[in-house]
PDB file of C-alpha atoms in Angstrom:
ATOM      1  CA  MET A   1      70.942  76.301 -50.219  1.00 58.00           C
ATOM      2  CA  ALA A   2      68.406  75.111 -49.966  1.00 64.00           C
ATOM      3  CA  ALA A   3      67.269  73.036 -46.583  1.00 70.00           C
ATOM      4  CA  PRO A   4      67.171  69.632 -47.459  1.00 73.00           C
ATOM      5  CA  PRO A   5      62.615  68.472 -46.913  1.00 73.00           C
ATOM      6  CA  GLN A   6      62.001  67.480 -43.187  1.00 75.00           C
ATOM      7  CA  VAL A   7      60.739  63.897 -43.154  1.00 74.00           C
ATOM      8  CA  TYR A   8      57.755  63.237 -40.148  1.00 73.00           C
ATOM      9  CA  PRO A   9      56.904  59.346 -40.504  1.00 73.00           C
ATOM     10  CA  ALA A  10      53.180  58.436 -40.605  1.00 73.00           C
ATOM     11  CA  ARG A  11      51.239  59.192 -37.519  1.00 73.00           C
ATOM     12  CA  HIS A  12      49.245  55.848 -36.726  1.00 76.00           C
ATOM     13  CA  ARG A  13      45.953  57.391 -34.947  1.00 80.00           C
ATOM     14  CA  TRP A  14      43.984  54.009 -35.159  1.00 85.00           C
ATOM     15  CA  ARG A  15      46.665  52.187 -35.180  1.00 87.00           C
ATOM     16  CA  TRP A  16      46.311  53.239 -31.076  1.00 87.00           C
ATOM     17  CA  ILE A  17      43.717  53.289 -30.221  1.00 91.00           C
ATOM     18  CA  ALA A  18      42.686  49.615 -32.259  1.00 93.00           C
ATOM     19  CA  VAL A  19      46.186  48.490 -29.105  1.00 92.00           C
ATOM     20  CA  VAL A  20      43.845  50.450 -26.649  1.00 93.00           C
ATOM     21  CA  VAL A  21      40.579  48.030 -26.706  1.00 94.00           C
ATOM     22  CA  ALA A  22      42.732  44.834 -27.537  1.00 94.00           C
ATOM     23  CA  ALA A  23      44.879  45.804 -24.898  1.00 95.00           C
ATOM     24  CA  LEU A  24      40.859  46.477 -22.902  1.00 95.00           C
ATOM     25  CA  ILE A  25      40.088  44.045 -23.727  1.00 95.00           C
ATOM     26  CA  ILE A  26      42.878  41.247 -22.854  1.00 94.00           C
ATOM     27  CA  ALA A  27      42.294  42.777 -19.017  1.00 94.00           C
ATOM     28  CA  GLN A  28      38.833  42.428 -18.746  1.00 92.00           C
ATOM     29  CA  ILE A  29      39.606  38.414 -19.574  1.00 91.00           C
ATOM     30  CA  LEU A  30      42.271  38.269 -17.223  1.00 92.00           C
ATOM     31  CA  ILE A  31      40.312  40.110 -14.347  1.00 91.00           C
ATOM     32  CA  SER A  32      37.023  37.618 -15.190  1.00 89.00           C
ATOM     33  CA  MET A  33      39.294  34.470 -15.290  1.00 87.00           C
ATOM     34  CA  VAL A  34      40.646  34.582 -11.849  1.00 87.00           C
ATOM     35  CA  THR A  35      37.553  36.952 -10.043  1.00 87.00           C
ATOM     36  CA  ASN A  36      34.942  33.811 -11.715  1.00 87.00           C
ATOM     37  CA  GLU A  37      35.113  31.390  -8.746  1.00 87.00           C
ATOM     38  CA  ALA A  38      34.037  28.726 -10.609  1.00 85.00           C
ATOM     39  CA  PHE A  39      37.392  28.554 -12.753  1.00 87.00           C
ATOM     40  CA  ARG A  40      37.934  26.336  -8.899  1.00 89.00           C
ATOM     41  CA  TRP A  41      42.263  27.543  -9.413  1.00 90.00           C
ATOM     42  CA  GLY A  42      42.616  25.586  -6.390  1.00 91.00           C
ATOM     43  CA  THR A  43      41.429  22.266  -7.706  1.00 91.00           C
ATOM     44  CA  PHE A  44      43.263  23.007 -11.152  1.00 92.00           C
ATOM     45  CA  LEU A  45      46.123  23.468  -8.971  1.00 93.00           C
ATOM     46  CA  GLU A  46      45.866  20.170  -7.342  1.00 93.00           C
ATOM     47  CA  TYR A  47      45.509  17.645 -10.747  1.00 93.00           C
ATOM     48  CA  LEU A  48      47.786  19.804 -13.207  1.00 93.00           C
ATOM     49  CA  PHE A  49      50.231  16.936 -11.913  1.00 94.00           C
ATOM     50  CA  ASN A  50      48.195  14.466 -10.719  1.00 94.00           C
ATOM     51  CA  PRO A  51      49.724  10.873 -12.117  1.00 94.00           C
ATOM     52  CA  GLN A  52      47.027   9.996 -14.595  1.00 94.00           C
ATOM     53  CA  ILE A  53      46.431  13.564 -16.026  1.00 95.00           C
ATOM     54  CA  ILE A  54      50.245  12.968 -16.505  1.00 95.00           C
ATOM     55  CA  ASP A  55      49.966   9.552 -18.075  1.00 95.00           C
ATOM     56  CA  GLY A  56      46.909  10.604 -20.222  1.00 94.00           C
ATOM     57  CA  LEU A  57      49.244  13.449 -21.857  1.00 95.00           C
ATOM     58  CA  PHE A  58      52.757  10.679 -22.413  1.00 95.00           C
ATOM     59  CA  VAL A  59      49.566   8.348 -24.467  1.00 95.00           C
ATOM     60  CA  THR A  60      48.778  11.707 -26.092  1.00 95.00           C
ATOM     61  CA  LEU A  61      52.254  12.406 -27.363  1.00 95.00           C
ATOM     62  CA  MET A  62      52.755   9.212 -28.455  1.00 95.00           C
ATOM     63  CA  LEU A  63      49.229   8.771 -30.689  1.00 94.00           C
ATOM     64  CA  THR A  64      50.822  12.320 -31.915  1.00 95.00           C
ATOM     65  CA  ALA A  65      54.677  10.824 -32.672  1.00 95.00           C
ATOM     66  CA  VAL A  66      53.377   7.490 -34.200  1.00 95.00           C
ATOM     67  CA  SER A  67      50.264   9.025 -36.462  1.00 94.00           C
ATOM     68  CA  MET A  68      52.948  11.331 -37.664  1.00 94.00           C
ATOM     69  CA  VAL A  69      55.557   8.312 -38.375  1.00 95.00           C
ATOM     70  CA  LEU A  70      52.911   6.311 -40.572  1.00 94.00           C
ATOM     71  CA  GLY A  71      51.692   9.737 -42.365  1.00 93.00           C
ATOM     72  CA  VAL A  72      54.471  10.622 -43.184  1.00 93.00           C
ATOM     73  CA  VAL A  73      55.581   7.610 -44.571  1.00 93.00           C
ATOM     74  CA  LEU A  74      52.057   6.033 -46.150  1.00 94.00           C
ATOM     75  CA  GLY A  75      52.258   9.736 -47.189  1.00 93.00           C
ATOM     76  CA  THR A  76      55.445   9.963 -48.955  1.00 90.00           C
ATOM     77  CA  VAL A  77      54.683   6.704 -50.590  1.00 92.00           C
ATOM     78  CA  VAL A  78      51.039   8.015 -51.835  1.00 93.00           C
ATOM     79  CA  ALA A  79      52.956  11.183 -52.981  1.00 91.00           C
ATOM     80  CA  VAL A  80      55.128   9.510 -55.465  1.00 88.00           C
ATOM     81  CA  TRP A  81      53.001   7.412 -56.669  1.00 90.00           C
ATOM     82  CA  ARG A  82      49.692  10.247 -57.266  1.00 91.00           C
ATOM     83  CA  MET A  83      53.000  11.455 -59.707  1.00 88.00           C
ATOM     84  CA  SER A  84      53.575   8.297 -60.812  1.00 86.00           C
ATOM     85  CA  SER A  85      53.217   8.598 -65.551  1.00 87.00           C
ATOM     86  CA  ASN A  86      51.628   4.523 -64.898  1.00 89.00           C
ATOM     87  CA  ARG A  87      48.060   5.790 -64.839  1.00 91.00           C
ATOM     88  CA  VAL A  88      47.163   2.175 -62.262  1.00 93.00           C
ATOM     89  CA  LEU A  89      49.217   3.860 -59.274  1.00 91.00           C
ATOM     90  CA  SER A  90      47.810   6.754 -59.363  1.00 93.00           C
ATOM     91  CA  GLY A  91      44.291   5.913 -59.239  1.00 93.00           C
ATOM     92  CA  PHE A  92      45.153   4.308 -56.626  1.00 93.00           C
ATOM     93  CA  ALA A  93      47.434   7.400 -54.632  1.00 93.00           C
ATOM     94  CA  TRP A  94      44.389   9.121 -56.056  1.00 94.00           C
ATOM     95  CA  PHE A  95      41.794   6.968 -54.316  1.00 95.00           C
ATOM     96  CA  PHE A  96      43.060   6.532 -50.895  1.00 94.00           C
ATOM     97  CA  ALA A  97      43.563  10.629 -50.627  1.00 93.00           C
ATOM     98  CA  TRP A  98      40.129  10.831 -51.133  1.00 94.00           C
ATOM     99  CA  LEU A  99      38.872   9.198 -49.151  1.00 93.00           C
ATOM    100  CA  PHE A 100      40.730   9.473 -46.092  1.00 93.00           C
ATOM    101  CA  ARG A 101      40.294  13.299 -46.562  1.00 92.00           C
ATOM    102  CA  GLY A 102      36.678  12.884 -47.691  1.00 92.00           C
ATOM    103  CA  VAL A 103      35.428  10.833 -44.269  1.00 91.00           C
ATOM    104  CA  PRO A 104      36.073  12.342 -41.051  1.00 92.00           C
ATOM    105  CA  THR A 105      38.233  11.496 -38.561  1.00 91.00           C
ATOM    106  CA  LEU A 106      36.113  10.486 -36.125  1.00 91.00           C
ATOM    107  CA  VAL A 107      33.688   8.217 -38.136  1.00 93.00           C
ATOM    108  CA  GLN A 108      37.863   6.818 -39.080  1.00 91.00           C
ATOM    109  CA  LEU A 109      38.186   6.040 -35.491  1.00 92.00           C
ATOM    110  CA  VAL A 110      34.831   4.507 -35.023  1.00 91.00           C
ATOM    111  CA  PHE A 111      34.819   2.230 -38.351  1.00 91.00           C
ATOM    112  CA  PHE A 112      37.958   0.884 -37.361  1.00 91.00           C
ATOM    113  CA  TYR A 113      37.294   0.498 -34.296  1.00 91.00           C
ATOM    114  CA  ASN A 114      34.275  -2.019 -35.764  1.00 90.00           C
ATOM    115  CA  LEU A 115      35.988  -4.414 -38.216  1.00 89.00           C
ATOM    116  CA  ALA A 116      35.367  -7.245 -36.849  1.00 87.00           C
ATOM    117  CA  ALA A 117      32.044  -6.113 -37.584  1.00 88.00           C
ATOM    118  CA  LEU A 118      32.267  -6.558 -41.334  1.00 86.00           C
ATOM    119  CA  TYR A 119      35.597  -8.776 -41.360  1.00 86.00           C
ATOM    120  CA  PRO A 120      36.083 -11.180 -38.095  1.00 86.00           C
ATOM    121  CA  THR A 121      39.008 -12.223 -38.622  1.00 87.00           C
ATOM    122  CA  ILE A 122      42.087 -10.861 -41.015  1.00 84.00           C
ATOM    123  CA  SER A 123      43.534 -13.253 -43.254  1.00 83.00           C
ATOM    124  CA  ILE A 124      46.130 -13.411 -45.283  1.00 82.00           C
ATOM    125  CA  GLY A 125      47.238 -15.230 -48.588  1.00 80.00           C
ATOM    126  CA  VAL A 126      46.370 -15.658 -52.586  1.00 80.00           C
ATOM    127  CA  PRO A 127      42.203 -14.641 -53.549  1.00 76.00           C
ATOM    128  CA  PHE A 128      39.829 -17.639 -54.248  1.00 76.00           C
ATOM    129  CA  LEU A 129      42.267 -20.075 -52.189  1.00 77.00           C
ATOM    130  CA  GLU A 130      42.212 -20.979 -48.728  1.00 80.00           C
ATOM    131  CA  PRO A 131      44.041 -18.410 -46.567  1.00 79.00           C
ATOM    132  CA  TRP A 132      47.598 -18.898 -44.946  1.00 82.00           C
ATOM    133  CA  VAL A 133      46.912 -18.012 -42.275  1.00 83.00           C
ATOM    134  CA  SER A 134      44.189 -15.800 -40.283  1.00 84.00           C
ATOM    135  CA  TRP A 135      43.893 -14.191 -37.389  1.00 85.00           C
ATOM    136  CA  ASP A 136      40.402 -12.587 -34.877  1.00 88.00           C
ATOM    137  CA  THR A 137      40.222  -9.063 -35.619  1.00 86.00           C
ATOM    138  CA  ASN A 138      38.819  -8.925 -32.109  1.00 85.00           C
ATOM    139  CA  THR A 139      43.127  -9.632 -31.170  1.00 86.00           C
ATOM    140  CA  VAL A 140      44.350  -7.875 -33.591  1.00 86.00           C
ATOM    141  CA  ILE A 141      42.077  -4.455 -33.891  1.00 88.00           C
ATOM    142  CA  THR A 142      42.718  -3.103 -29.912  1.00 90.00           C
ATOM    143  CA  PRO A 143      41.696   0.307 -29.176  1.00 91.00           C
ATOM    144  CA  MET A 144      44.947   1.698 -29.449  1.00 92.00           C
ATOM    145  CA  LEU A 145      45.288  -0.002 -32.847  1.00 92.00           C
ATOM    146  CA  ALA A 146      41.825   1.560 -34.202  1.00 92.00           C
ATOM    147  CA  ALA A 147      42.816   5.314 -32.772  1.00 93.00           C
ATOM    148  CA  ILE A 148      46.379   4.883 -35.276  1.00 93.00           C
ATOM    149  CA  LEU A 149      45.355   3.385 -38.465  1.00 92.00           C
ATOM    150  CA  GLY A 150      42.537   6.245 -38.424  1.00 92.00           C
ATOM    151  CA  LEU A 151      45.072   8.703 -37.020  1.00 94.00           C
ATOM    152  CA  GLY A 152      47.528   7.746 -39.194  1.00 94.00           C
ATOM    153  CA  LEU A 153      45.358   7.117 -42.357  1.00 94.00           C
ATOM    154  CA  ASN A 154      43.987  10.054 -42.206  1.00 93.00           C
ATOM    155  CA  GLU A 155      47.477  11.631 -41.568  1.00 93.00           C
ATOM    156  CA  ALA A 156      48.618   9.625 -44.525  1.00 94.00           C
ATOM    157  CA  ALA A 157      45.511  11.108 -46.487  1.00 94.00           C
ATOM    158  CA  TYR A 158      47.168  15.047 -46.003  1.00 93.00           C
ATOM    159  CA  MET A 159      49.987  14.349 -46.439  1.00 93.00           C
ATOM    160  CA  SER A 160      50.414  13.342 -49.748  1.00 93.00           C
ATOM    161  CA  GLU A 161      48.834  16.487 -50.460  1.00 92.00           C
ATOM    162  CA  ILE A 162      51.938  18.662 -48.950  1.00 92.00           C
ATOM    163  CA  ILE A 163      54.265  16.508 -49.812  1.00 91.00           C
ATOM    164  CA  ARG A 164      53.011  15.973 -53.574  1.00 91.00           C
ATOM    165  CA  GLY A 165      53.047  19.967 -53.383  1.00 90.00           C
ATOM    166  CA  GLY A 166      56.508  20.919 -51.742  1.00 89.00           C
ATOM    167  CA  LEU A 167      57.966  17.785 -55.104  1.00 88.00           C
ATOM    168  CA  MET A 168      55.990  19.673 -57.962  1.00 89.00           C
ATOM    169  CA  SER A 169      57.036  23.818 -56.666  1.00 87.00           C
ATOM    170  CA  VAL A 170      60.752  22.530 -57.933  1.00 86.00           C
ATOM    171  CA  PRO A 171      61.265  24.009 -61.883  1.00 86.00           C
ATOM    172  CA  ARG A 172      60.878  20.468 -63.693  1.00 82.00           C
ATOM    173  CA  GLY A 173      64.328  22.188 -65.644  1.00 86.00           C
ATOM    174  CA  GLN A 174      66.154  21.717 -62.238  1.00 84.00           C
ATOM    175  CA  VAL A 175      65.693  18.220 -63.336  1.00 82.00           C
ATOM    176  CA  GLU A 176      65.409  17.081 -66.673  1.00 83.00           C
ATOM    177  CA  ALA A 177      69.288  19.518 -66.258  1.00 86.00           C
ATOM    178  CA  ALA A 178      70.962  17.421 -63.153  1.00 84.00           C
ATOM    179  CA  ARG A 179      69.460  13.821 -65.612  1.00 81.00           C
ATOM    180  CA  GLY A 180      72.136  15.415 -68.587  1.00 83.00           C
ATOM    181  CA  LEU A 181      74.147  15.961 -66.291  1.00 84.00           C
ATOM    182  CA  GLY A 182      74.198  12.190 -65.344  1.00 83.00           C
ATOM    183  CA  MET A 183      72.907  11.537 -61.735  1.00 85.00           C
ATOM    184  CA  SER A 184      70.922   8.685 -61.166  1.00 84.00           C
ATOM    185  CA  PRO A 185      66.403   9.331 -60.353  1.00 81.00           C
ATOM    186  CA  TRP A 186      66.798   9.200 -56.771  1.00 83.00           C
ATOM    187  CA  GLN A 187      70.850  10.777 -57.039  1.00 84.00           C
ATOM    188  CA  THR A 188      67.877  13.814 -58.804  1.00 84.00           C
ATOM    189  CA  PHE A 189      65.682  13.316 -55.936  1.00 82.00           C
ATOM    190  CA  SER A 190      67.547  13.233 -53.001  1.00 81.00           C
ATOM    191  CA  ARG A 191      70.170  15.852 -54.073  1.00 83.00           C
ATOM    192  CA  ILE A 192      68.613  18.006 -55.756  1.00 83.00           C
ATOM    193  CA  VAL A 193      64.555  18.091 -55.194  1.00 84.00           C
ATOM    194  CA  MET A 194      64.618  17.175 -52.129  1.00 82.00           C
ATOM    195  CA  PRO A 195      66.490  19.766 -50.655  1.00 82.00           C
ATOM    196  CA  GLN A 196      64.298  22.866 -52.698  1.00 85.00           C
ATOM    197  CA  ALA A 197      60.872  20.996 -51.840  1.00 85.00           C
ATOM    198  CA  THR A 198      61.653  20.838 -48.481  1.00 84.00           C
ATOM    199  CA  ARG A 199      61.103  24.547 -47.800  1.00 83.00           C
ATOM    200  CA  VAL A 200      58.273  23.648 -48.584  1.00 85.00           C
ATOM    201  CA  ILE A 201      56.931  20.963 -47.061  1.00 88.00           C
ATOM    202  CA  ILE A 202      58.607  21.345 -43.634  1.00 87.00           C
ATOM    203  CA  PRO A 203      55.918  24.312 -42.857  1.00 86.00           C
ATOM    204  CA  ALA A 204      52.820  22.361 -43.426  1.00 88.00           C
ATOM    205  CA  THR A 205      54.167  19.468 -41.905  1.00 90.00           C
ATOM    206  CA  PHE A 206      54.932  21.301 -37.958  1.00 89.00           C
ATOM    207  CA  GLY A 207      51.334  23.103 -39.170  1.00 89.00           C
ATOM    208  CA  GLN A 208      49.493  19.420 -39.696  1.00 91.00           C
ATOM    209  CA  MET A 209      51.572  17.673 -35.944  1.00 92.00           C
ATOM    210  CA  ILE A 210      49.320  21.026 -34.007  1.00 91.00           C
ATOM    211  CA  GLY A 211      46.454  20.304 -36.024  1.00 91.00           C
ATOM    212  CA  MET A 212      47.355  16.608 -35.245  1.00 92.00           C
ATOM    213  CA  LEU A 213      48.102  16.729 -31.008  1.00 92.00           C
ATOM    214  CA  LYS A 214      44.486  18.580 -31.030  1.00 90.00           C
ATOM    215  CA  TYR A 215      43.051  15.168 -32.174  1.00 90.00           C
ATOM    216  CA  THR A 216      44.174  13.223 -30.504  1.00 92.00           C
ATOM    217  CA  SER A 217      41.388  14.141 -28.188  1.00 91.00           C
ATOM    218  CA  LEU A 218      39.143  12.023 -30.864  1.00 92.00           C
ATOM    219  CA  VAL A 219      40.363   8.546 -29.674  1.00 91.00           C
ATOM    220  CA  SER A 220      38.866   9.424 -25.982  1.00 88.00           C
ATOM    221  CA  VAL A 221      35.164   7.816 -27.391  1.00 89.00           C
ATOM    222  CA  LEU A 222      37.341   4.752 -27.904  1.00 88.00           C
ATOM    223  CA  SER A 223      38.576   4.792 -23.900  1.00 87.00           C
ATOM    224  CA  ILE A 224      41.896   5.288 -24.841  1.00 90.00           C
ATOM    225  CA  GLY A 225      43.564   6.879 -22.043  1.00 90.00           C
ATOM    226  CA  ASP A 226      44.666  10.177 -23.476  1.00 92.00           C
ATOM    227  CA  LEU A 227      45.059  13.634 -21.403  1.00 93.00           C
ATOM    228  CA  LEU A 228      41.396  14.505 -22.591  1.00 93.00           C
ATOM    229  CA  TYR A 229      39.908  10.825 -21.158  1.00 93.00           C
ATOM    230  CA  ASN A 230      41.895  10.802 -18.421  1.00 93.00           C
ATOM    231  CA  ALA A 231      40.746  14.804 -17.691  1.00 94.00           C
ATOM    232  CA  GLU A 232      36.907  13.285 -18.440  1.00 93.00           C
ATOM    233  CA  GLN A 233      37.699  10.477 -15.776  1.00 93.00           C
ATOM    234  CA  ILE A 234      38.502  12.799 -13.704  1.00 93.00           C
ATOM    235  CA  PHE A 235      35.764  15.052 -13.187  1.00 91.00           C
ATOM    236  CA  SER A 236      33.419  12.150 -13.497  1.00 91.00           C
ATOM    237  CA  ARG A 237      34.153  11.411 -10.171  1.00 91.00           C
ATOM    238  CA  ASN A 238      35.086  14.495  -8.209  1.00 88.00           C
ATOM    239  CA  PHE A 239      32.379  16.999 -10.388  1.00 89.00           C
ATOM    240  CA  GLN A 240      34.289  19.425 -10.853  1.00 90.00           C
ATOM    241  CA  PRO A 241      34.616  20.083 -15.669  1.00 91.00           C
ATOM    242  CA  ILE A 242      35.852  23.424 -15.233  1.00 92.00           C
ATOM    243  CA  PRO A 243      38.655  23.089 -13.853  1.00 92.00           C
ATOM    244  CA  LEU A 244      39.658  19.717 -15.409  1.00 94.00           C
ATOM    245  CA  LEU A 245      39.141  21.038 -18.827  1.00 94.00           C
ATOM    246  CA  VAL A 246      40.940  24.305 -18.282  1.00 93.00           C
ATOM    247  CA  VAL A 247      44.038  21.761 -16.942  1.00 95.00           C
ATOM    248  CA  ALA A 248      43.383  19.382 -20.528  1.00 95.00           C
ATOM    249  CA  SER A 249      43.818  22.662 -22.207  1.00 94.00           C
ATOM    250  CA  VAL A 250      46.853  24.344 -20.641  1.00 95.00           C
ATOM    251  CA  TRP A 251      48.890  21.226 -21.670  1.00 95.00           C
ATOM    252  CA  TYR A 252      47.335  21.305 -25.057  1.00 95.00           C
ATOM    253  CA  LEU A 253      48.833  25.234 -24.906  1.00 95.00           C
ATOM    254  CA  ILE A 254      52.130  24.231 -23.802  1.00 95.00           C
ATOM    255  CA  CYS A 255      52.154  21.737 -26.019  1.00 94.00           C
ATOM    256  CA  THR A 256      51.889  23.081 -29.146  1.00 94.00           C
ATOM    257  CA  SER A 257      53.374  25.942 -28.253  1.00 94.00           C
ATOM    258  CA  VAL A 258      56.464  23.971 -28.290  1.00 94.00           C
ATOM    259  CA  LEU A 259      55.678  22.954 -31.213  1.00 92.00           C
ATOM    260  CA  MET A 260      55.315  25.906 -33.148  1.00 91.00           C
ATOM    261  CA  LEU A 261      58.004  27.105 -31.421  1.00 93.00           C
ATOM    262  CA  ALA A 262      60.521  23.896 -33.001  1.00 91.00           C
ATOM    263  CA  GLN A 263      58.865  24.959 -35.791  1.00 88.00           C
ATOM    264  CA  TYR A 264      60.871  28.792 -35.887  1.00 89.00           C
ATOM    265  CA  PHE A 265      63.563  27.621 -35.472  1.00 89.00           C
ATOM    266  CA  VAL A 266      64.108  25.102 -38.531  1.00 86.00           C
ATOM    267  CA  GLU A 267      61.947  27.374 -40.684  1.00 83.00           C
ATOM    268  CA  ARG A 268      64.761  30.396 -39.716  1.00 84.00           C
ATOM    269  CA  ARG A 269      68.218  27.653 -40.632  1.00 82.00           C
ATOM    270  CA  ILE A 270      66.071  25.833 -43.336  1.00 77.00           C
ATOM    271  CA  ASN A 271      65.758  29.619 -44.240  1.00 75.00           C
ATOM    272  CA  ARG A 272      68.760  30.310 -43.704  1.00 74.00           C
ATOM    273  CA  ALA A 273      70.195  27.364 -45.932  1.00 67.00           C
ATOM    274  CA  HIS A 274      69.044  28.833 -49.168  1.00 63.00           C
ATOM    275  CA  ARG A 275      69.701  32.239 -48.597  1.00 63.00           C
ATOM    276  CA  PRO A 276      71.705  33.351 -51.702  1.00 57.00           C
ATOM    277  CA  VAL A 277      75.250  34.372 -50.789  1.00 52.00           C
ATOM    278  CA  THR A 278      77.276  37.188 -53.463  1.00 51.00           C
ATOM    279  CA  ASN A 279      80.297  36.178 -52.407  1.00 50.00           C
ATOM    280  CA  ALA A 280      83.234  36.054 -50.337  1.00 49.00           C
ATOM    281  CA  ARG A 281      81.931  38.869 -47.761  1.00 51.00           C
ATOM    282  CA  SER A 282      78.853  37.295 -47.312  1.00 51.00           C
ATOM    283  CA  ARG A 283      80.616  33.919 -47.404  1.00 51.00           C
ATOM    284  CA  ALA A 284      82.199  34.115 -43.695  1.00 52.00           C
ATOM    285  CA  GLU A 285      79.529  36.073 -42.562  1.00 52.00           C
ATOM    286  CA  GLU A 286      77.250  33.188 -42.664  1.00 50.00           C
ATOM    287  CA  LYS A 287      79.799  31.592 -41.225  1.00 49.00           C
TER     288      LYS A 287
END
């Protein structure tokens, strides 16, 4: 009887060469960071937990959260309108996404900050009639509100496309089958469409949230005390820009790492919930 053929593991010489090259690059970067006195690690440690830096960090996180909530809520409305059979609603939704995706975020922030130059007052009422109530634009549109509008509306335009893509990923036949079973449009949306679309929407939403965390640094042009602006204020006094920029970068990296970790666990839970269970043993293992 012939001996069974022996199977040898494949040799990956180039892979190991790539590992060595990557390790050398990482070591060189670490050595240069440790030995380069221009980094001023003592100043870095002195300001890492400085109260002004921590205050700026809270403003950055607050702007990220508020802008994302506004973006998700408004983006959902725009996505539903874009998919509407009514051409006026779908056209308006297309125009909204085109406008706020096409204009750079920094331009939008500066535009909202200077809105009073176009509209000195903000009024509510019926067109061509006396307004019911009016406010001074400079009083209403504060720098913080301008930042929230600029970031939130820009985010809504991107989220509308993400949500629309998720909704369109659900096969049309499932919607028709649900309605054939007598489910209402809301029941079809909440029980059939949205749970499946969530698998597509969630990863992209976390990506947008990480991007929004970094985009908030743009509000420093409006003199809002976010993380970057407060770091700039400190190094304008002590003339140590590098260690303060490293402080800001470290906090941005910590926040994005936390979001990426949360994304990993959320995606794993969603994938586990949608994993097909084929027999009783598998169901028991899932429990």
